[in-house]
Short mmCIF file of N, CA and C in Angstrom, two decimals:
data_model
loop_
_atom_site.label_atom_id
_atom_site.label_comp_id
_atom_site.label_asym_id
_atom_site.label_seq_id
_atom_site.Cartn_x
_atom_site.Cartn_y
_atom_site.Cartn_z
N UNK A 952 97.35 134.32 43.70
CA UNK A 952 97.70 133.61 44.92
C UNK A 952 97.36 134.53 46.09
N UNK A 953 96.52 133.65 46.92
CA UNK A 953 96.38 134.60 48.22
C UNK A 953 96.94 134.15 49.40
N UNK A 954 97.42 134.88 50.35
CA UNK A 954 98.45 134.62 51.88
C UNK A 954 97.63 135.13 53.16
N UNK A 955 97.36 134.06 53.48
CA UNK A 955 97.24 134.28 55.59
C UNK A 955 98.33 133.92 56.17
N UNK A 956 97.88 135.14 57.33
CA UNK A 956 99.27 134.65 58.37
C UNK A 956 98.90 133.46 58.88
N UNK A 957 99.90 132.76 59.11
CA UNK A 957 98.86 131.17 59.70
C UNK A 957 98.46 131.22 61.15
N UNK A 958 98.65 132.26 62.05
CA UNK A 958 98.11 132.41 63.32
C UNK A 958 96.84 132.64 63.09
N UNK A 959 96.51 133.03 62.21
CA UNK A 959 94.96 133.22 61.99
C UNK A 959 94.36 131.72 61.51
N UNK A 960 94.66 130.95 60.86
CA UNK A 960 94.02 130.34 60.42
C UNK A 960 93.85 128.96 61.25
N UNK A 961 92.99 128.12 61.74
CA UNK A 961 92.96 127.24 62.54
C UNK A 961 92.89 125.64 61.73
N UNK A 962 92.28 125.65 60.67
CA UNK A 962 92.21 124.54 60.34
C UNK A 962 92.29 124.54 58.48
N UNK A 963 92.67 123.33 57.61
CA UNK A 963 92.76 123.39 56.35
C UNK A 963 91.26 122.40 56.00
N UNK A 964 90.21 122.92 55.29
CA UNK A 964 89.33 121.74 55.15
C UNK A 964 89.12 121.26 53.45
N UNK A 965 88.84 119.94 53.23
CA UNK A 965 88.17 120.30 51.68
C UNK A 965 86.65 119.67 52.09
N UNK A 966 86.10 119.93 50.73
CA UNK A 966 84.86 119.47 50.42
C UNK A 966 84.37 119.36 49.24
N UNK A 967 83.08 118.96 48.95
CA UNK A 967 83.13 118.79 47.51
C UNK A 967 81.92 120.00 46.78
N UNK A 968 81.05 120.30 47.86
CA UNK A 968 79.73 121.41 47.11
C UNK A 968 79.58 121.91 48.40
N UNK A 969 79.34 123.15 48.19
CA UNK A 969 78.56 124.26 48.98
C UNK A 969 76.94 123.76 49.04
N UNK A 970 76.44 124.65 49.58
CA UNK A 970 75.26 125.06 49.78
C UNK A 970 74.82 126.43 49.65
N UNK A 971 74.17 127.31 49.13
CA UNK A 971 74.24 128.56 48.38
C UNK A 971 73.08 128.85 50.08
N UNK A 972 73.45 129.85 50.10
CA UNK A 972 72.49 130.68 51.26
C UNK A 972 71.83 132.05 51.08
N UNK A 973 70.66 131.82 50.53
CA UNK A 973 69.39 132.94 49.95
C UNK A 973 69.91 134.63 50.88
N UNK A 974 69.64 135.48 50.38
CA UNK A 974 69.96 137.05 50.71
C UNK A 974 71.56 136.90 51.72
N UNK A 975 72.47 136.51 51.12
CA UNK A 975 73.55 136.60 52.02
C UNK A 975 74.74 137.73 52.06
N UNK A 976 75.09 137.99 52.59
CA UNK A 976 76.40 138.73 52.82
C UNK A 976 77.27 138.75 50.79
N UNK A 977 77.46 139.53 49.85
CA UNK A 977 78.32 139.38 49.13
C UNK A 977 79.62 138.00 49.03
N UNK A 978 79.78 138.38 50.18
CA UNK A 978 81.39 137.49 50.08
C UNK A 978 81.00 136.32 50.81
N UNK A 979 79.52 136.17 50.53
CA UNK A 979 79.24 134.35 51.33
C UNK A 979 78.67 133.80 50.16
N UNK A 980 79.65 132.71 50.30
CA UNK A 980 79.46 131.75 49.03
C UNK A 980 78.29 130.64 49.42
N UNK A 981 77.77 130.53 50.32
CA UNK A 981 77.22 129.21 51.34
C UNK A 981 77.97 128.74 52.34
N UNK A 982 77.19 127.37 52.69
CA UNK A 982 77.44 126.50 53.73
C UNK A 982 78.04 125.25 53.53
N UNK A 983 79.43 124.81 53.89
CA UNK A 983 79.75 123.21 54.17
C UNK A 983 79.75 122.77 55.04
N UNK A 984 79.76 121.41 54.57
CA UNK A 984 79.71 120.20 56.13
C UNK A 984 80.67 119.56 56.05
N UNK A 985 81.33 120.20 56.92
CA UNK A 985 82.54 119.27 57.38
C UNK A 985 82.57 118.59 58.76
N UNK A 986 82.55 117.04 58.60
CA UNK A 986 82.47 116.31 59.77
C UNK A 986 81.51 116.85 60.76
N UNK A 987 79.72 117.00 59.71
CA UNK A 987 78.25 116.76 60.86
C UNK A 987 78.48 118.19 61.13
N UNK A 988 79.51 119.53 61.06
CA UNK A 988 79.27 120.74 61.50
C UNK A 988 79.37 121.75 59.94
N UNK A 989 78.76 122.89 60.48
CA UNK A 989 78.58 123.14 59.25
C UNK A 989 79.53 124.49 59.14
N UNK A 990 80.21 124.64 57.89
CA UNK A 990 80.96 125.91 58.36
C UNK A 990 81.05 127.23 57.00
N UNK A 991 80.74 128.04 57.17
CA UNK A 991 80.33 129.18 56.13
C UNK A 991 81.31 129.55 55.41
N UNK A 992 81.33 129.57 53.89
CA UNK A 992 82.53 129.40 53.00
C UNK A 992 82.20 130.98 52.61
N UNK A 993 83.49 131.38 52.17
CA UNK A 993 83.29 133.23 51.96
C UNK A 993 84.19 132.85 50.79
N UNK A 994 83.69 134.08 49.75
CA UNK A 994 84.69 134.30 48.63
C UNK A 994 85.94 135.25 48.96
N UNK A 995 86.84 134.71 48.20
CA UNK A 995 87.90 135.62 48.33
C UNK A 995 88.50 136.88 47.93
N UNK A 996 87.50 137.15 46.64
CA UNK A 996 87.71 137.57 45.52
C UNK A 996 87.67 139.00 45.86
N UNK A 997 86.11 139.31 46.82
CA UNK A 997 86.03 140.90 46.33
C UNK A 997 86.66 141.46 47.68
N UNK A 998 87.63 140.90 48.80
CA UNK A 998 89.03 141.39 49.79
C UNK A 998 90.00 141.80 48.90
N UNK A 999 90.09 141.58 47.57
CA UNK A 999 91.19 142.05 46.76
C UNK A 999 90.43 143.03 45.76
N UNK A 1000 89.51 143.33 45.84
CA UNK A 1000 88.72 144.30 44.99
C UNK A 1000 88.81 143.95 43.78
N UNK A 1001 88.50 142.78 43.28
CA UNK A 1001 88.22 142.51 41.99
C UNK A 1001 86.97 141.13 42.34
N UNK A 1002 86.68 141.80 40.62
CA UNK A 1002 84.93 140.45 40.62
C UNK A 1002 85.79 139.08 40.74
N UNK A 1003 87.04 138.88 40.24
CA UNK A 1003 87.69 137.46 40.68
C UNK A 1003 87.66 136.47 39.35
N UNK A 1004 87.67 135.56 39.54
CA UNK A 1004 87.70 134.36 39.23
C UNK A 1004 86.59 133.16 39.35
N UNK A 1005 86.98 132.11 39.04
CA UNK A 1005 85.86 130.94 38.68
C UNK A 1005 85.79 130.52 40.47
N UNK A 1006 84.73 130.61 40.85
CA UNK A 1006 84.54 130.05 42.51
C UNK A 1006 84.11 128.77 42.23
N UNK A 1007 83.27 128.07 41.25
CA UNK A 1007 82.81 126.89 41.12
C UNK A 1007 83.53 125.92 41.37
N UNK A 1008 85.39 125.69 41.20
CA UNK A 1008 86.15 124.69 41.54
C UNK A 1008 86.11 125.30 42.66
N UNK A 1009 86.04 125.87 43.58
CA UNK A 1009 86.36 125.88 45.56
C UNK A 1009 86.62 123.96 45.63
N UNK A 1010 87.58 123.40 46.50
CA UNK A 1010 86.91 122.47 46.96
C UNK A 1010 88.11 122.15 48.08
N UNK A 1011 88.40 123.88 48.90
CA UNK A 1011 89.35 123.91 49.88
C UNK A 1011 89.14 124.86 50.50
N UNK A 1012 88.94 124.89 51.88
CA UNK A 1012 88.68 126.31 52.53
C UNK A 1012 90.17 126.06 53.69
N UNK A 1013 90.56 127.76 54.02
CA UNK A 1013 90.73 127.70 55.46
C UNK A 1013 90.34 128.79 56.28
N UNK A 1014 89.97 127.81 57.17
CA UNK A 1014 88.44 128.19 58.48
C UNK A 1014 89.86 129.06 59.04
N UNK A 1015 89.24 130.11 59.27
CA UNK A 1015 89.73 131.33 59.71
C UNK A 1015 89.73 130.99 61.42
N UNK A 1016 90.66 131.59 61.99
CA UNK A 1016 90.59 131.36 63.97
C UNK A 1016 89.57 132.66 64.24
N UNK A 1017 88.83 132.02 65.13
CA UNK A 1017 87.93 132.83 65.88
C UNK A 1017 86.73 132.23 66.96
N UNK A 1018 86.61 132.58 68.05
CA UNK A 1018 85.85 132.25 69.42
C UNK A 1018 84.67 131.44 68.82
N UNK A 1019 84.10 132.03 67.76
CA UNK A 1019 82.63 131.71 67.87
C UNK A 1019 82.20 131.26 66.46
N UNK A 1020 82.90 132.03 65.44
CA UNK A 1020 82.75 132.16 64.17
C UNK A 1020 83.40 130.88 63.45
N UNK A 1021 82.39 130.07 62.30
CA UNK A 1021 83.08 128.92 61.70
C UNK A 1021 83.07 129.44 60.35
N UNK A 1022 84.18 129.76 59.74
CA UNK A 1022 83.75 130.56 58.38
C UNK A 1022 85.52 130.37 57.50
N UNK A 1023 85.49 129.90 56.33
CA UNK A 1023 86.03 129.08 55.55
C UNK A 1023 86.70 130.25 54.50
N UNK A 1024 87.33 130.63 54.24
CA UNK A 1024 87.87 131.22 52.59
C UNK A 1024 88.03 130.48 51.56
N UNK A 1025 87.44 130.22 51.01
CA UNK A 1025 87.60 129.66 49.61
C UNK A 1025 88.88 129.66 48.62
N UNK A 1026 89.18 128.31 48.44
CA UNK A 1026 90.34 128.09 47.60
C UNK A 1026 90.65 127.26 46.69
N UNK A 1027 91.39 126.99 45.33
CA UNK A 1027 91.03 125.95 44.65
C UNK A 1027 92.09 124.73 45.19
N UNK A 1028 93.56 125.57 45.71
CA UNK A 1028 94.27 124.94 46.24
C UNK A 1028 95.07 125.47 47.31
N UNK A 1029 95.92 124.53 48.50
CA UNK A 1029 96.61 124.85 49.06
C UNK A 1029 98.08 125.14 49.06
N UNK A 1030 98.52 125.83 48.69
CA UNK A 1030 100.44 125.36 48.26
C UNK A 1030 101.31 125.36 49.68
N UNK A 1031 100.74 125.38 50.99
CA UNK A 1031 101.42 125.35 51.76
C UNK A 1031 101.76 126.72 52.88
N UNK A 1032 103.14 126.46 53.41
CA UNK A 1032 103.71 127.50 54.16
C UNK A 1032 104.76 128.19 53.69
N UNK A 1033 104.74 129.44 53.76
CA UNK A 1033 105.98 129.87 53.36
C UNK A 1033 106.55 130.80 54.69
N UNK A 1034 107.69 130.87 54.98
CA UNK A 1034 108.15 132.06 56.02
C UNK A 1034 108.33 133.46 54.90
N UNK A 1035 108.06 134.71 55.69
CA UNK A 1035 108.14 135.51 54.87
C UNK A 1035 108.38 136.94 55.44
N UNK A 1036 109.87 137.33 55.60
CA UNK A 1036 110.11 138.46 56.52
C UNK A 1036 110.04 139.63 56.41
N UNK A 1037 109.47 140.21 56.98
CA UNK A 1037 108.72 141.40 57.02
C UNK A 1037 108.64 142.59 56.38
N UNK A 1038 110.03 142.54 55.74
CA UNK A 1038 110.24 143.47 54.36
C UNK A 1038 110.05 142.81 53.11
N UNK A 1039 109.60 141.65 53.27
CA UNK A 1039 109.38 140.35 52.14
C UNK A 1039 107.99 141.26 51.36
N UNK A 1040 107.09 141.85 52.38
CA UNK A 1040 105.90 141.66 52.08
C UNK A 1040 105.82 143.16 51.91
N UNK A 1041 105.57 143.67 50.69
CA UNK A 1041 105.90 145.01 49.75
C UNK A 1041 104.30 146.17 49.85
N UNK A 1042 104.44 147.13 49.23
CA UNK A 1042 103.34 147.97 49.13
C UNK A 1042 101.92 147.12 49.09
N UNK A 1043 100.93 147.27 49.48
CA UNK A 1043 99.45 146.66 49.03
C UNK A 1043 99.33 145.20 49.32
N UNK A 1044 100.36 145.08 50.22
CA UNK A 1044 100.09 143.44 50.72
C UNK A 1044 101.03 142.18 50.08
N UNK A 1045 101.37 143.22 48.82
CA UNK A 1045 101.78 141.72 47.83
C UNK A 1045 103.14 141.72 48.40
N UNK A 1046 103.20 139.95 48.00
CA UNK A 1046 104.42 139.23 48.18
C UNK A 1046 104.42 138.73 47.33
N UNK A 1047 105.90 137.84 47.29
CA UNK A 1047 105.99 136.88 46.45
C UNK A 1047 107.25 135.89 47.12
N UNK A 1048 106.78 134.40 46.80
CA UNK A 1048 106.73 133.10 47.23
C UNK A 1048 106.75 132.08 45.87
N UNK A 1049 107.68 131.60 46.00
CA UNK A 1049 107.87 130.19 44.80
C UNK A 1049 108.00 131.17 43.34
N UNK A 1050 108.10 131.72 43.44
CA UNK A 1050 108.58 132.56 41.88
C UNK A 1050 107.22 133.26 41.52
N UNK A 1051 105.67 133.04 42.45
CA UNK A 1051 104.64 133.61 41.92
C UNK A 1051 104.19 134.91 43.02
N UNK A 1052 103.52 135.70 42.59
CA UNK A 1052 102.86 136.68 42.80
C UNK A 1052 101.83 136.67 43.92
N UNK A 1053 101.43 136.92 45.41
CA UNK A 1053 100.18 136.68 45.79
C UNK A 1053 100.18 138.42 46.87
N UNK A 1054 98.91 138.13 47.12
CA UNK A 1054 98.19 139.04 48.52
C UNK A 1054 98.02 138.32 49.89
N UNK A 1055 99.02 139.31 50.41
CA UNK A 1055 98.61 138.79 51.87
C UNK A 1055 97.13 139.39 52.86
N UNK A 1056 96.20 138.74 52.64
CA UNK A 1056 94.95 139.34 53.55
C UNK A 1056 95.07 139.05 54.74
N UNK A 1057 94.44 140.31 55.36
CA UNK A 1057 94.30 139.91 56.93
C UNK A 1057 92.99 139.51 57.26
N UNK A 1058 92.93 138.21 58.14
CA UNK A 1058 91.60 137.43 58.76
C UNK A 1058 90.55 138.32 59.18
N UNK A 1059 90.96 139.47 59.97
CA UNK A 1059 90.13 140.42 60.40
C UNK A 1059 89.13 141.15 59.55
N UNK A 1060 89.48 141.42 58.70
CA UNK A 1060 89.03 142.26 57.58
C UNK A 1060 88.26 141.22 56.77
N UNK A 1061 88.28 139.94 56.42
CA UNK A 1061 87.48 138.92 56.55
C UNK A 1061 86.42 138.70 57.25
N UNK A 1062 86.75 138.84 58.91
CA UNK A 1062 85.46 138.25 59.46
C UNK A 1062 84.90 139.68 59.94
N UNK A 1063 85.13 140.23 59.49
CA UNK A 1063 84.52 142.19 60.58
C UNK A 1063 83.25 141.88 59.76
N UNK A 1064 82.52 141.73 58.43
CA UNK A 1064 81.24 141.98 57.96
C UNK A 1064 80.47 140.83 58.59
N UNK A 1065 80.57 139.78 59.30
CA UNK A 1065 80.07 138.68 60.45
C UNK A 1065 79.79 139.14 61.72
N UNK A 1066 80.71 139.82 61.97
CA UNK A 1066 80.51 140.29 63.50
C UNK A 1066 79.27 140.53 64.30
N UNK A 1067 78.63 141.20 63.00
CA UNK A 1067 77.37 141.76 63.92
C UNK A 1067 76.08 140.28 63.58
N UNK A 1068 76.64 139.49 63.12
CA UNK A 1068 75.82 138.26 63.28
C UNK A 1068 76.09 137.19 64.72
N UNK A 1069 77.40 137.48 65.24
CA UNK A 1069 77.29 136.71 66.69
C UNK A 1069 77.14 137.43 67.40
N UNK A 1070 76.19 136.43 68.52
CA UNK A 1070 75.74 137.56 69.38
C UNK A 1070 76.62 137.74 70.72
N UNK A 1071 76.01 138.73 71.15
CA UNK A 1071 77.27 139.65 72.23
C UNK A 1071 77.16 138.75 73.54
#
């Protein structure tokens, strides 16, 4: 299970297939279209330093907040919101929520390997 703060995150999308994008970034899975715009789906997997899991079910992103940048994290599902106070959230990120185990990532550290793709 993985956790954003939800100030970061602007929108919940699904979809049904990517689009794979030739010499890309590691953690870019491709491109979706959501509603005529297109928005860049990233894996989640190697922010937690492991090769991960099955990406082929993705068919949920959330588009990360940012000025310029449309770019999606990949998910198989959403379970929602949880509040989670500040000693909630233990050594290495992890928390835990509903009786299971997750990582809280930060958005930043997400979109920093993009950066130098929008321009100044």
């Amino acid at each position: 299970m993985i956790g954003l703060d939800a100030s970061q995150v602007s929108q919940i999308i699904s979809f049904q297939h990517w689009a794979a994008v030739p010499d890309a970034h590691d953690a870019l899975l491709g491109v979706v279209n959501v509603r005529s715009e297109l928005v860049s789906l990233c894996n989640p997997y190697p922010y937690l330093k492991t090769s991960g899991g099955d990406v082929s079910g993705f068919a949920r992103g959330a588009v990360l907040r940012h000025p310029s940048l449309r770019l999606a994290l990949g998910c198989h599902e959403v379970l929602g919101f949880v509040h989670l106070a500040p000693e909630e959230v233990k050594e290495n990120n992890v928390f835990e929520a509903a009786g299971r185990l997750g990582v809280l990532l930060d958005a930043n550290v997400v979109l920093e390997p993009f950066y130098s793709l929008v321009p100044a």
